[in-house]
PDB file of C-alpha atoms and ligand atoms in Angstrom:
ATOM      1  CA  MET A   1      -8.354 -16.599  43.563  1.00  0.00           C
ATOM      2  CA  LEU A   2      -5.735 -16.098  40.867  1.00  0.00           C
ATOM      3  CA  MET A   3      -7.119 -15.948  37.350  1.00  0.00           C
ATOM      4  CA  LYS A   4      -6.000 -18.772  35.045  1.00  0.00           C
ATOM      5  CA  ILE A   5      -5.064 -17.425  31.629  1.00  0.00           C
ATOM      6  CA  LEU A   6      -4.472 -19.442  28.480  1.00  0.00           C
ATOM      7  CA  VAL A   7      -2.292 -17.638  25.933  1.00  0.00           C
ATOM      8  CA  THR A   8      -2.196 -18.683  22.287  1.00  0.00           C
ATOM      9  CA  ASN A   9      -1.695 -17.189  18.822  1.00  0.00           C
ATOM     10  CA  ASP A  10      -1.727 -17.992  15.115  1.00  0.00           C
ATOM     11  CA  ASP A  11       1.876 -17.026  14.339  1.00  0.00           C
ATOM     12  CA  GLY A  12       3.178 -20.067  16.186  1.00  0.00           C
ATOM     13  CA  ILE A  13       4.933 -20.546  19.499  1.00  0.00           C
ATOM     14  CA  TYR A  14       8.226 -19.089  18.192  1.00  0.00           C
ATOM     15  CA  SER A  15       6.715 -15.651  17.499  1.00  0.00           C
ATOM     16  CA  PRO A  16       7.986 -12.766  19.666  1.00  0.00           C
ATOM     17  CA  GLY A  17       4.377 -11.558  19.896  1.00  0.00           C
ATOM     18  CA  ILE A  18       3.266 -14.442  22.094  1.00  0.00           C
ATOM     19  CA  ALA A  19       6.166 -13.896  24.480  1.00  0.00           C
ATOM     20  CA  ALA A  20       5.178 -10.223  24.790  1.00  0.00           C
ATOM     21  CA  LEU A  21       1.529 -11.126  25.468  1.00  0.00           C
ATOM     22  CA  ALA A  22       2.396 -13.853  27.992  1.00  0.00           C
ATOM     23  CA  LYS A  23       4.615 -11.394  29.869  1.00  0.00           C
ATOM     24  CA  VAL A  24       1.743  -8.903  30.280  1.00  0.00           C
ATOM     25  CA  ALA A  25      -0.741 -11.702  31.028  1.00  0.00           C
ATOM     26  CA  SER A  26       1.405 -12.883  33.946  1.00  0.00           C
ATOM     27  CA  LEU A  27       0.630  -9.542  35.670  1.00  0.00           C
ATOM     28  CA  PHE A  28      -3.042 -10.584  35.681  1.00  0.00           C
ATOM     29  CA  GLY A  29      -2.895 -14.235  36.678  1.00  0.00           C
ATOM     30  CA  GLU A  30      -1.390 -17.656  36.236  1.00  0.00           C
ATOM     31  CA  VAL A  31      -0.404 -18.163  32.595  1.00  0.00           C
ATOM     32  CA  LEU A  32      -0.283 -21.266  30.443  1.00  0.00           C
ATOM     33  CA  ILE A  33       0.852 -21.108  26.812  1.00  0.00           C
ATOM     34  CA  VAL A  34      -0.616 -23.521  24.261  1.00  0.00           C
ATOM     35  CA  ALA A  35       0.195 -22.464  20.700  1.00  0.00           C
ATOM     36  CA  PRO A  36       0.625 -23.893  17.186  1.00  0.00           C
ATOM     37  CA  ASN A  37       4.026 -25.456  16.409  1.00  0.00           C
ATOM     38  CA  VAL A  38       4.090 -23.709  13.016  1.00  0.00           C
ATOM     39  CA  GLU A  39       2.558 -20.518  11.674  1.00  0.00           C
ATOM     40  CA  GLN A  40      -1.210 -20.719  11.167  1.00  0.00           C
ATOM     41  CA  SER A  41      -1.915 -17.154  10.040  1.00  0.00           C
ATOM     42  CA  SER A  42      -5.117 -16.680   8.005  1.00  0.00           C
ATOM     43  CA  SER A  43      -6.333 -20.142   9.032  1.00  0.00           C
ATOM     44  CA  GLY A  44      -9.502 -18.586  10.395  1.00  0.00           C
ATOM     45  CA  HIS A  45     -11.571 -20.841  12.622  1.00  0.00           C
ATOM     46  CA  ALA A  46     -10.357 -24.119  11.105  1.00  0.00           C
ATOM     47  CA  ILE A  47     -10.321 -27.113  13.420  1.00  0.00           C
ATOM     48  CA  THR A  48      -8.455 -30.385  12.940  1.00  0.00           C
ATOM     49  CA  SER A  49     -10.898 -33.256  12.634  1.00  0.00           C
ATOM     50  CA  THR A  50      -9.201 -35.739  10.289  1.00  0.00           C
ATOM     51  CA  ARG A  51      -6.067 -36.545  12.293  1.00  0.00           C
ATOM     52  CA  PRO A  52      -5.154 -36.600  16.000  1.00  0.00           C
ATOM     53  CA  LEU A  53      -3.663 -33.675  17.911  1.00  0.00           C
ATOM     54  CA  TYR A  54      -0.471 -33.933  19.974  1.00  0.00           C
ATOM     55  CA  TYR A  55       1.196 -31.488  22.303  1.00  0.00           C
ATOM     56  CA  LYS A  56       4.824 -31.221  23.409  1.00  0.00           C
ATOM     57  CA  LYS A  57       6.505 -29.069  25.987  1.00  0.00           C
ATOM     58  CA  SER A  58       8.030 -26.094  24.208  1.00  0.00           C
ATOM     59  CA  PRO A  59      11.819 -25.871  24.042  1.00  0.00           C
ATOM     60  CA  ILE A  60      11.535 -22.094  24.452  1.00  0.00           C
ATOM     61  CA  LEU A  61      11.639 -20.729  27.973  1.00  0.00           C
ATOM     62  CA  PHE A  62       9.021 -18.124  28.799  1.00  0.00           C
ATOM     63  CA  ASP A  63      10.260 -16.921  32.201  1.00  0.00           C
ATOM     64  CA  GLY A  64       8.849 -19.776  34.211  1.00  0.00           C
ATOM     65  CA  ILE A  65       5.593 -20.012  32.221  1.00  0.00           C
ATOM     66  CA  ASP A  66       4.528 -23.501  31.127  1.00  0.00           C
ATOM     67  CA  ALA A  67       4.391 -23.608  27.342  1.00  0.00           C
ATOM     68  CA  TYR A  68       3.232 -26.307  24.944  1.00  0.00           C
ATOM     69  CA  LYS A  69       3.240 -26.517  21.157  1.00  0.00           C
ATOM     70  CA  VAL A  70       0.474 -28.270  19.259  1.00  0.00           C
ATOM     71  CA  ASN A  71       0.312 -29.722  15.730  1.00  0.00           C
ATOM     72  CA  GLY A  72      -2.916 -27.863  15.082  1.00  0.00           C
ATOM     73  CA  THR A  73      -4.731 -24.606  14.463  1.00  0.00           C
ATOM     74  CA  PRO A  74      -5.309 -21.737  16.897  1.00  0.00           C
ATOM     75  CA  ALA A  75      -8.848 -23.026  17.574  1.00  0.00           C
ATOM     76  CA  ASP A  76      -7.395 -26.505  18.278  1.00  0.00           C
ATOM     77  CA  CYS A  77      -4.918 -24.992  20.755  1.00  0.00           C
ATOM     78  CA  VAL A  78      -7.718 -23.291  22.668  1.00  0.00           C
ATOM     79  CA  ALA A  79      -9.864 -26.425  22.749  1.00  0.00           C
ATOM     80  CA  LEU A  80      -6.944 -28.577  23.885  1.00  0.00           C
ATOM     81  CA  GLY A  81      -5.671 -25.989  26.363  1.00  0.00           C
ATOM     82  CA  ILE A  82      -9.070 -25.586  28.002  1.00  0.00           C
ATOM     83  CA  PHE A  83      -9.468 -29.378  28.125  1.00  0.00           C
ATOM     84  CA  LEU A  84      -6.044 -29.936  29.708  1.00  0.00           C
ATOM     85  CA  ALA A  85      -6.075 -26.998  32.123  1.00  0.00           C
ATOM     86  CA  ASN A  86      -9.717 -27.519  32.999  1.00  0.00           C
ATOM     87  CA  ASP A  87     -10.334 -24.236  34.795  1.00  0.00           C
ATOM     88  CA  VAL A  88      -9.310 -21.513  32.337  1.00  0.00           C
ATOM     89  CA  ASP A  89     -10.887 -18.108  33.101  1.00  0.00           C
ATOM     90  CA  LEU A  90      -9.570 -16.168  30.136  1.00  0.00           C
ATOM     91  CA  VAL A  91      -8.021 -16.815  26.727  1.00  0.00           C
ATOM     92  CA  LEU A  92      -5.678 -14.265  25.173  1.00  0.00           C
ATOM     93  CA  SER A  93      -4.531 -14.589  21.570  1.00  0.00           C
ATOM     94  CA  GLY A  94      -1.594 -12.796  19.929  1.00  0.00           C
ATOM     95  CA  ILE A  95       0.071 -10.445  19.845  1.00  0.00           C
ATOM     96  CA  ASN A  96      -0.347 -11.055  16.136  1.00  0.00           C
ATOM     97  CA  MET A  97       2.409  -9.800  13.836  1.00  0.00           C
ATOM     98  CA  GLY A  98       0.058  -7.867  11.558  1.00  0.00           C
ATOM     99  CA  PRO A  99      -3.236  -6.043  12.178  1.00  0.00           C
ATOM    100  CA  ASN A 100      -6.634  -7.746  12.257  1.00  0.00           C
ATOM    101  CA  LEU A 101      -8.971  -4.955  11.231  1.00  0.00           C
ATOM    102  CA  GLY A 102     -12.259  -4.659   9.389  1.00  0.00           C
ATOM    103  CA  ASN A 103     -13.101  -7.624   7.202  1.00  0.00           C
ATOM    104  CA  ALA A 104      -9.748  -9.282   7.936  1.00  0.00           C
ATOM    105  CA  ILE A 105     -11.282 -10.652  11.121  1.00  0.00           C
ATOM    106  CA  TRP A 106     -13.163 -13.204   9.012  1.00  0.00           C
ATOM    107  CA  HIS A 107      -9.960 -15.094   8.177  1.00  0.00           C
ATOM    108  CA  SER A 108      -7.897 -14.156  11.213  1.00  0.00           C
ATOM    109  CA  GLY A 109      -6.589 -17.162  13.148  1.00  0.00           C
ATOM    110  CA  THR A 110      -5.732 -14.825  16.023  1.00  0.00           C
ATOM    111  CA  LEU A 111      -9.331 -13.782  16.424  1.00  0.00           C
ATOM    112  CA  ALA A 112     -10.607 -17.337  15.843  1.00  0.00           C
ATOM    113  CA  ALA A 113      -8.706 -18.476  18.937  1.00  0.00           C
ATOM    114  CA  ALA A 114     -10.536 -15.866  21.024  1.00  0.00           C
ATOM    115  CA  LYS A 115     -13.792 -16.895  19.340  1.00  0.00           C
ATOM    116  CA  GLN A 116     -13.162 -20.558  20.170  1.00  0.00           C
ATOM    117  CA  ALA A 117     -12.802 -19.570  23.833  1.00  0.00           C
ATOM    118  CA  THR A 118     -16.140 -17.759  23.718  1.00  0.00           C
ATOM    119  CA  LEU A 119     -17.770 -20.861  22.191  1.00  0.00           C
ATOM    120  CA  PHE A 120     -16.681 -22.706  25.348  1.00  0.00           C
ATOM    121  CA  GLY A 121     -18.089 -19.946  27.567  1.00  0.00           C
ATOM    122  CA  VAL A 122     -14.640 -18.521  28.338  1.00  0.00           C
ATOM    123  CA  ARG A 123     -13.812 -14.870  27.684  1.00  0.00           C
ATOM    124  CA  GLY A 124     -11.574 -14.406  24.633  1.00  0.00           C
ATOM    125  CA  ILE A 125      -9.475 -11.412  23.654  1.00  0.00           C
ATOM    126  CA  ALA A 126      -7.355 -11.055  20.503  1.00  0.00           C
ATOM    127  CA  PHE A 127      -4.359  -8.696  20.205  1.00  0.00           C
ATOM    128  CA  SER A 128      -2.689  -7.619  16.955  1.00  0.00           C
ATOM    129  CA  THR A 129      -0.182  -5.005  15.813  1.00  0.00           C
ATOM    130  CA  PRO A 130       1.093  -3.891  12.390  1.00  0.00           C
ATOM    131  CA  THR A 131       4.564  -5.002  11.280  1.00  0.00           C
ATOM    132  CA  LYS A 132       4.799  -3.492   7.828  1.00  0.00           C
ATOM    133  CA  ALA A 133       6.560  -0.167   8.504  1.00  0.00           C
ATOM    134  CA  GLN A 134       8.770  -1.443  11.337  1.00  0.00           C
ATOM    135  CA  GLU A 135       9.203  -4.255  13.830  1.00  0.00           C
ATOM    136  CA  PRO A 136       6.739  -3.925  16.741  1.00  0.00           C
ATOM    137  CA  ASP A 137       8.145  -2.172  19.810  1.00  0.00           C
ATOM    138  CA  PHE A 138       6.790  -4.649  22.356  1.00  0.00           C
ATOM    139  CA  GLU A 139       8.481  -2.869  25.284  1.00  0.00           C
ATOM    140  CA  PHE A 140       6.522   0.247  24.376  1.00  0.00           C
ATOM    141  CA  LEU A 141       3.293  -1.679  23.773  1.00  0.00           C
ATOM    142  CA  ASP A 142       3.412  -3.510  27.144  1.00  0.00           C
ATOM    143  CA  SER A 143       1.585  -0.844  29.135  1.00  0.00           C
ATOM    144  CA  PHE A 144      -1.051  -0.393  26.406  1.00  0.00           C
ATOM    145  CA  VAL A 145      -1.732  -4.111  26.304  1.00  0.00           C
ATOM    146  CA  ALA A 146      -2.074  -4.104  30.091  1.00  0.00           C
ATOM    147  CA  ASP A 147      -4.335  -1.017  30.088  1.00  0.00           C
ATOM    148  CA  SER A 148      -6.558  -2.475  27.361  1.00  0.00           C
ATOM    149  CA  LEU A 149      -6.815  -5.727  29.247  1.00  0.00           C
ATOM    150  CA  SER A 150      -7.743  -3.930  32.491  1.00  0.00           C
ATOM    151  CA  LEU A 151     -10.407  -1.915  30.677  1.00  0.00           C
ATOM    152  CA  ILE A 152     -11.948  -5.025  29.125  1.00  0.00           C
ATOM    153  CA  LEU A 153     -11.817  -7.124  32.284  1.00  0.00           C
ATOM    154  CA  GLU A 154     -13.579  -4.343  34.228  1.00  0.00           C
ATOM    155  CA  ASP A 155     -16.749  -5.124  32.255  1.00  0.00           C
ATOM    156  CA  PRO A 156     -17.729  -8.768  32.784  1.00  0.00           C
ATOM    157  CA  GLN A 157     -20.270  -8.581  29.936  1.00  0.00           C
ATOM    158  CA  LEU A 158     -17.520  -8.260  27.333  1.00  0.00           C
ATOM    159  CA  LYS A 159     -16.997 -11.845  26.173  1.00  0.00           C
ATOM    160  CA  LEU A 160     -15.241 -11.507  22.810  1.00  0.00           C
ATOM    161  CA  VAL A 161     -13.005  -8.562  22.072  1.00  0.00           C
ATOM    162  CA  ASN A 162     -10.644  -7.584  19.250  1.00  0.00           C
ATOM    163  CA  VAL A 163      -7.732  -5.319  20.191  1.00  0.00           C
ATOM    164  CA  ASN A 164      -5.343  -3.753  17.663  1.00  0.00           C
ATOM    165  CA  LEU A 165      -2.344  -1.658  18.670  1.00  0.00           C
ATOM    166  CA  PRO A 166      -0.582   0.829  16.354  1.00  0.00           C
ATOM    167  CA  TYR A 167       3.217   1.087  16.403  1.00  0.00           C
ATOM    168  CA  GLN A 168       3.411   3.555  19.291  1.00  0.00           C
ATOM    169  CA  PRO A 169      -0.110   4.321  20.553  1.00  0.00           C
ATOM    170  CA  THR A 170      -1.129   7.686  21.975  1.00  0.00           C
ATOM    171  CA  GLY A 171      -4.423   6.536  23.503  1.00  0.00           C
ATOM    172  CA  ILE A 172      -7.187   3.935  23.528  1.00  0.00           C
ATOM    173  CA  ARG A 173     -10.546   4.051  21.684  1.00  0.00           C
ATOM    174  CA  TRP A 174     -13.642   1.823  21.717  1.00  0.00           C
ATOM    175  CA  THR A 175     -14.425   1.138  18.084  1.00  0.00           C
ATOM    176  CA  ARG A 176     -16.628  -0.790  15.682  1.00  0.00           C
ATOM    177  CA  GLN A 177     -15.521  -3.133  12.922  1.00  0.00           C
ATOM    178  CA  SER A 178     -14.827  -1.278   9.684  1.00  0.00           C
ATOM    179  CA  LEU A 179     -16.927  -2.684   6.847  1.00  0.00           C
ATOM    180  CA  GLN A 180     -16.357  -0.162   4.103  1.00  0.00           C
ATOM    181  CA  PHE A 181     -13.212  -1.624   2.613  1.00  0.00           C
ATOM    182  CA  TYR A 182     -11.681  -5.007   2.148  1.00  0.00           C
ATOM    183  CA  ASP A 183      -7.967  -5.259   1.558  1.00  0.00           C
ATOM    184  CA  GLY A 184      -7.892  -8.700  -0.068  1.00  0.00           C
ATOM    185  CA  GLU A 185      -6.514  -8.718  -3.591  1.00  0.00           C
ATOM    186  CA  ILE A 186      -5.328 -11.467  -5.945  1.00  0.00           C
ATOM    187  CA  VAL A 187      -1.997 -10.612  -7.558  1.00  0.00           C
ATOM    188  CA  PRO A 188      -0.849 -12.869 -10.427  1.00  0.00           C
ATOM    189  CA  GLY A 189       2.823 -13.606 -11.046  1.00  0.00           C
ATOM    190  CA  GLN A 190       5.165 -16.221 -12.465  1.00  0.00           C
ATOM    191  CA  ASP A 191       7.195 -18.756 -10.520  1.00  0.00           C
ATOM    192  CA  PRO A 192      10.826 -19.623 -11.509  1.00  0.00           C
ATOM    193  CA  MET A 193       9.516 -22.481 -13.683  1.00  0.00           C
ATOM    194  CA  GLY A 194       7.409 -20.056 -15.680  1.00  0.00           C
ATOM    195  CA  ARG A 195       4.107 -21.223 -14.261  1.00  0.00           C
ATOM    196  CA  GLN A 196       1.399 -18.708 -13.486  1.00  0.00           C
ATOM    197  CA  HIS A 197       0.748 -18.399  -9.759  1.00  0.00           C
ATOM    198  CA  TYR A 198      -1.399 -16.168  -7.574  1.00  0.00           C
ATOM    199  CA  TRP A 199      -0.953 -14.431  -4.237  1.00  0.00           C
ATOM    200  CA  PHE A 200      -3.940 -13.481  -2.114  1.00  0.00           C
ATOM    201  CA  THR A 201      -2.518 -10.290  -0.750  1.00  0.00           C
ATOM    202  CA  VAL A 202      -3.196  -6.828   0.597  1.00  0.00           C
ATOM    203  CA  LYS A 203      -3.533  -3.594  -1.349  1.00  0.00           C
ATOM    204  CA  PRO A 204      -3.324   0.002  -0.083  1.00  0.00           C
ATOM    205  CA  LEU A 205      -6.606   1.359   1.224  1.00  0.00           C
ATOM    206  CA  GLU A 206      -8.402   4.651   1.541  1.00  0.00           C
ATOM    207  CA  ALA A 207      -9.250   6.123   4.925  1.00  0.00           C
ATOM    208  CA  ALA A 208     -11.778   4.206   7.006  1.00  0.00           C
ATOM    209  CA  GLU A 209     -15.053   5.245   8.690  1.00  0.00           C
ATOM    210  CA  LYS A 210     -14.651   7.469  11.757  1.00  0.00           C
ATOM    211  CA  GLY A 211     -14.978   5.471  14.944  1.00  0.00           C
ATOM    212  CA  SER A 212     -14.004   2.205  13.262  1.00  0.00           C
ATOM    213  CA  ASP A 213     -11.100  -0.062  14.156  1.00  0.00           C
ATOM    214  CA  ARG A 214      -9.125   1.010  11.099  1.00  0.00           C
ATOM    215  CA  TRP A 215      -9.774   4.669  11.812  1.00  0.00           C
ATOM    216  CA  ALA A 216      -8.365   4.252  15.330  1.00  0.00           C
ATOM    217  CA  LEU A 217      -5.125   2.720  14.104  1.00  0.00           C
ATOM    218  CA  GLU A 218      -4.723   5.321  11.355  1.00  0.00           C
ATOM    219  CA  ASN A 219      -4.944   7.951  14.095  1.00  0.00           C
ATOM    220  CA  GLY A 220      -2.480   6.323  16.473  1.00  0.00           C
ATOM    221  CA  TYR A 221      -4.993   4.861  18.928  1.00  0.00           C
ATOM    222  CA  VAL A 222      -5.355   1.376  20.308  1.00  0.00           C
ATOM    223  CA  SER A 223      -8.631   0.000  18.927  1.00  0.00           C
ATOM    224  CA  ILE A 224     -10.851  -2.121  21.164  1.00  0.00           C
ATOM    225  CA  THR A 225     -13.858  -3.657  19.392  1.00  0.00           C
ATOM    226  CA  PRO A 226     -16.439  -5.689  21.310  1.00  0.00           C
ATOM    227  CA  LEU A 227     -17.668  -8.525  19.065  1.00  0.00           C
ATOM    228  CA  ARG A 228     -20.513 -11.025  19.252  1.00  0.00           C
ATOM    229  CA  LEU A 229     -21.055 -14.597  18.117  1.00  0.00           C
ATOM    230  CA  ASP A 230     -24.548 -14.000  16.737  1.00  0.00           C
ATOM    231  CA  LEU A 231     -24.142 -13.204  13.036  1.00  0.00           C
ATOM    232  CA  THR A 232     -27.887 -13.031  12.415  1.00  0.00           C
ATOM    233  CA  SER A 233     -28.880  -9.960  10.442  1.00  0.00           C
ATOM    234  CA  ASP A 234     -31.681  -8.667  12.669  1.00  0.00           C
ATOM    235  CA  GLU A 235     -32.834  -6.129  10.054  1.00  0.00           C
ATOM    236  CA  ASP A 236     -33.098  -8.753   7.324  1.00  0.00           C
ATOM    237  CA  LEU A 237     -34.786 -11.283   9.551  1.00  0.00           C
ATOM    238  CA  GLN A 238     -37.348  -8.684  10.628  1.00  0.00           C
ATOM    239  CA  ARG A 239     -37.888  -7.564   7.034  1.00  0.00           C
ATOM    240  CA  VAL A 240     -38.602 -11.046   5.685  1.00  0.00           C
ATOM    241  CA  LEU A 241     -40.847 -11.823   8.652  1.00  0.00           C
ATOM    242  CA  ASP A 242     -42.761  -8.566   8.084  1.00  0.00           C
ATOM    243  CA  ASN A 243     -43.082  -9.210   4.345  1.00  0.00           C
ATOM    244  CA  GLU A 244     -44.372 -12.691   4.807  1.00  0.00           C
ATOM    245  CA  PRO A 245     -46.277 -13.268   8.043  1.00  0.00           C
ATOM    246  CA  GLY A 246     -46.935 -16.924   7.142  1.00  0.00           C
ATOM    247  CA  THR A 247     -43.255 -17.750   6.902  1.00  0.00           C
ATOM    248  CA  ASN A 248     -43.529 -21.149   8.483  1.00  0.00           C
ATOM    249  CA  ARG A 249     -45.601 -22.363   5.536  1.00  0.00           C
ATOM    250  CA  ILE A 250     -45.631 -25.965   4.467  1.00  0.00           C
ATOM    251  CA  HIS A 251     -43.079 -26.647   1.737  1.00  0.00           C
ATOM    252  CA  THR A 252     -44.649 -27.471  -1.638  1.00  0.00           C
ATOM    253  CA  PRO A 253     -42.357 -29.501  -3.931  1.00  0.00           C
ATOM    254  CA  ALA A 254     -41.813 -27.856  -7.339  1.00  0.00           C
ATOM    255  CA  VAL A 255     -42.022 -31.225  -9.088  1.00  0.00           C
ATOM    256  CA  PRO A 256     -45.224 -33.195  -8.330  1.00  0.00           C
ATOM    257  CA  HIS A 257     -44.613 -36.738  -7.081  1.00  0.00           C
TER     258      HIS A 257
HETATM  259 MN1   MN B   1      -0.709 -14.269  12.359  1.00  0.00          MN
END
């Protein structure tokens, strides 16, 4: 049976990246696009819980692919898309205009969409590419997106995966998330009215750990990082359990009643 693939992103339905991803996805199965109606970059895993969600058929034509825009976040789009389509086998998110490497994956809306899929028991894969030096060459990236997707789909145990593609890749590497550096920086400035304002932005970084996602991109490779939902620090949990065997002790209030 043909695989049913939901394609979304955090750049919004008008981004060229989602068109590029949907095109490759259609080689693998039946594609449905459900994406935010406006840009939702850096929205992380936010969900909309204080107002209703609506969807509308997109005015953009995606070569015969059904496409809908939603007044919500990437995670909303995945939840709504899976609800409406009912039998989604795979969620693809991207191709994001900008990399999602290292600690950036904590606030990435692109990755959150893939994560939302995994929370529903559906495989989720995020795709991102840098845009700083030049516009992405999606024609060139096509075959690398397809190859990465084939590689990932070959292993049914891979549930949540983060893929980053350099401008013109020369190969593909399995990587781990870089932890050594964080590129978030607050830069103060003044607006035209003379008020102080602040941009949460990106600063230049040093080289990353070998074998990490950032290392792969710096060396011209596509980076594929398998991720997991369980954030538990096994080492820390084991350490505190070892230090204190009677952990499940009865709580004694500090202030006597
Ligand atoms: Mn984005």
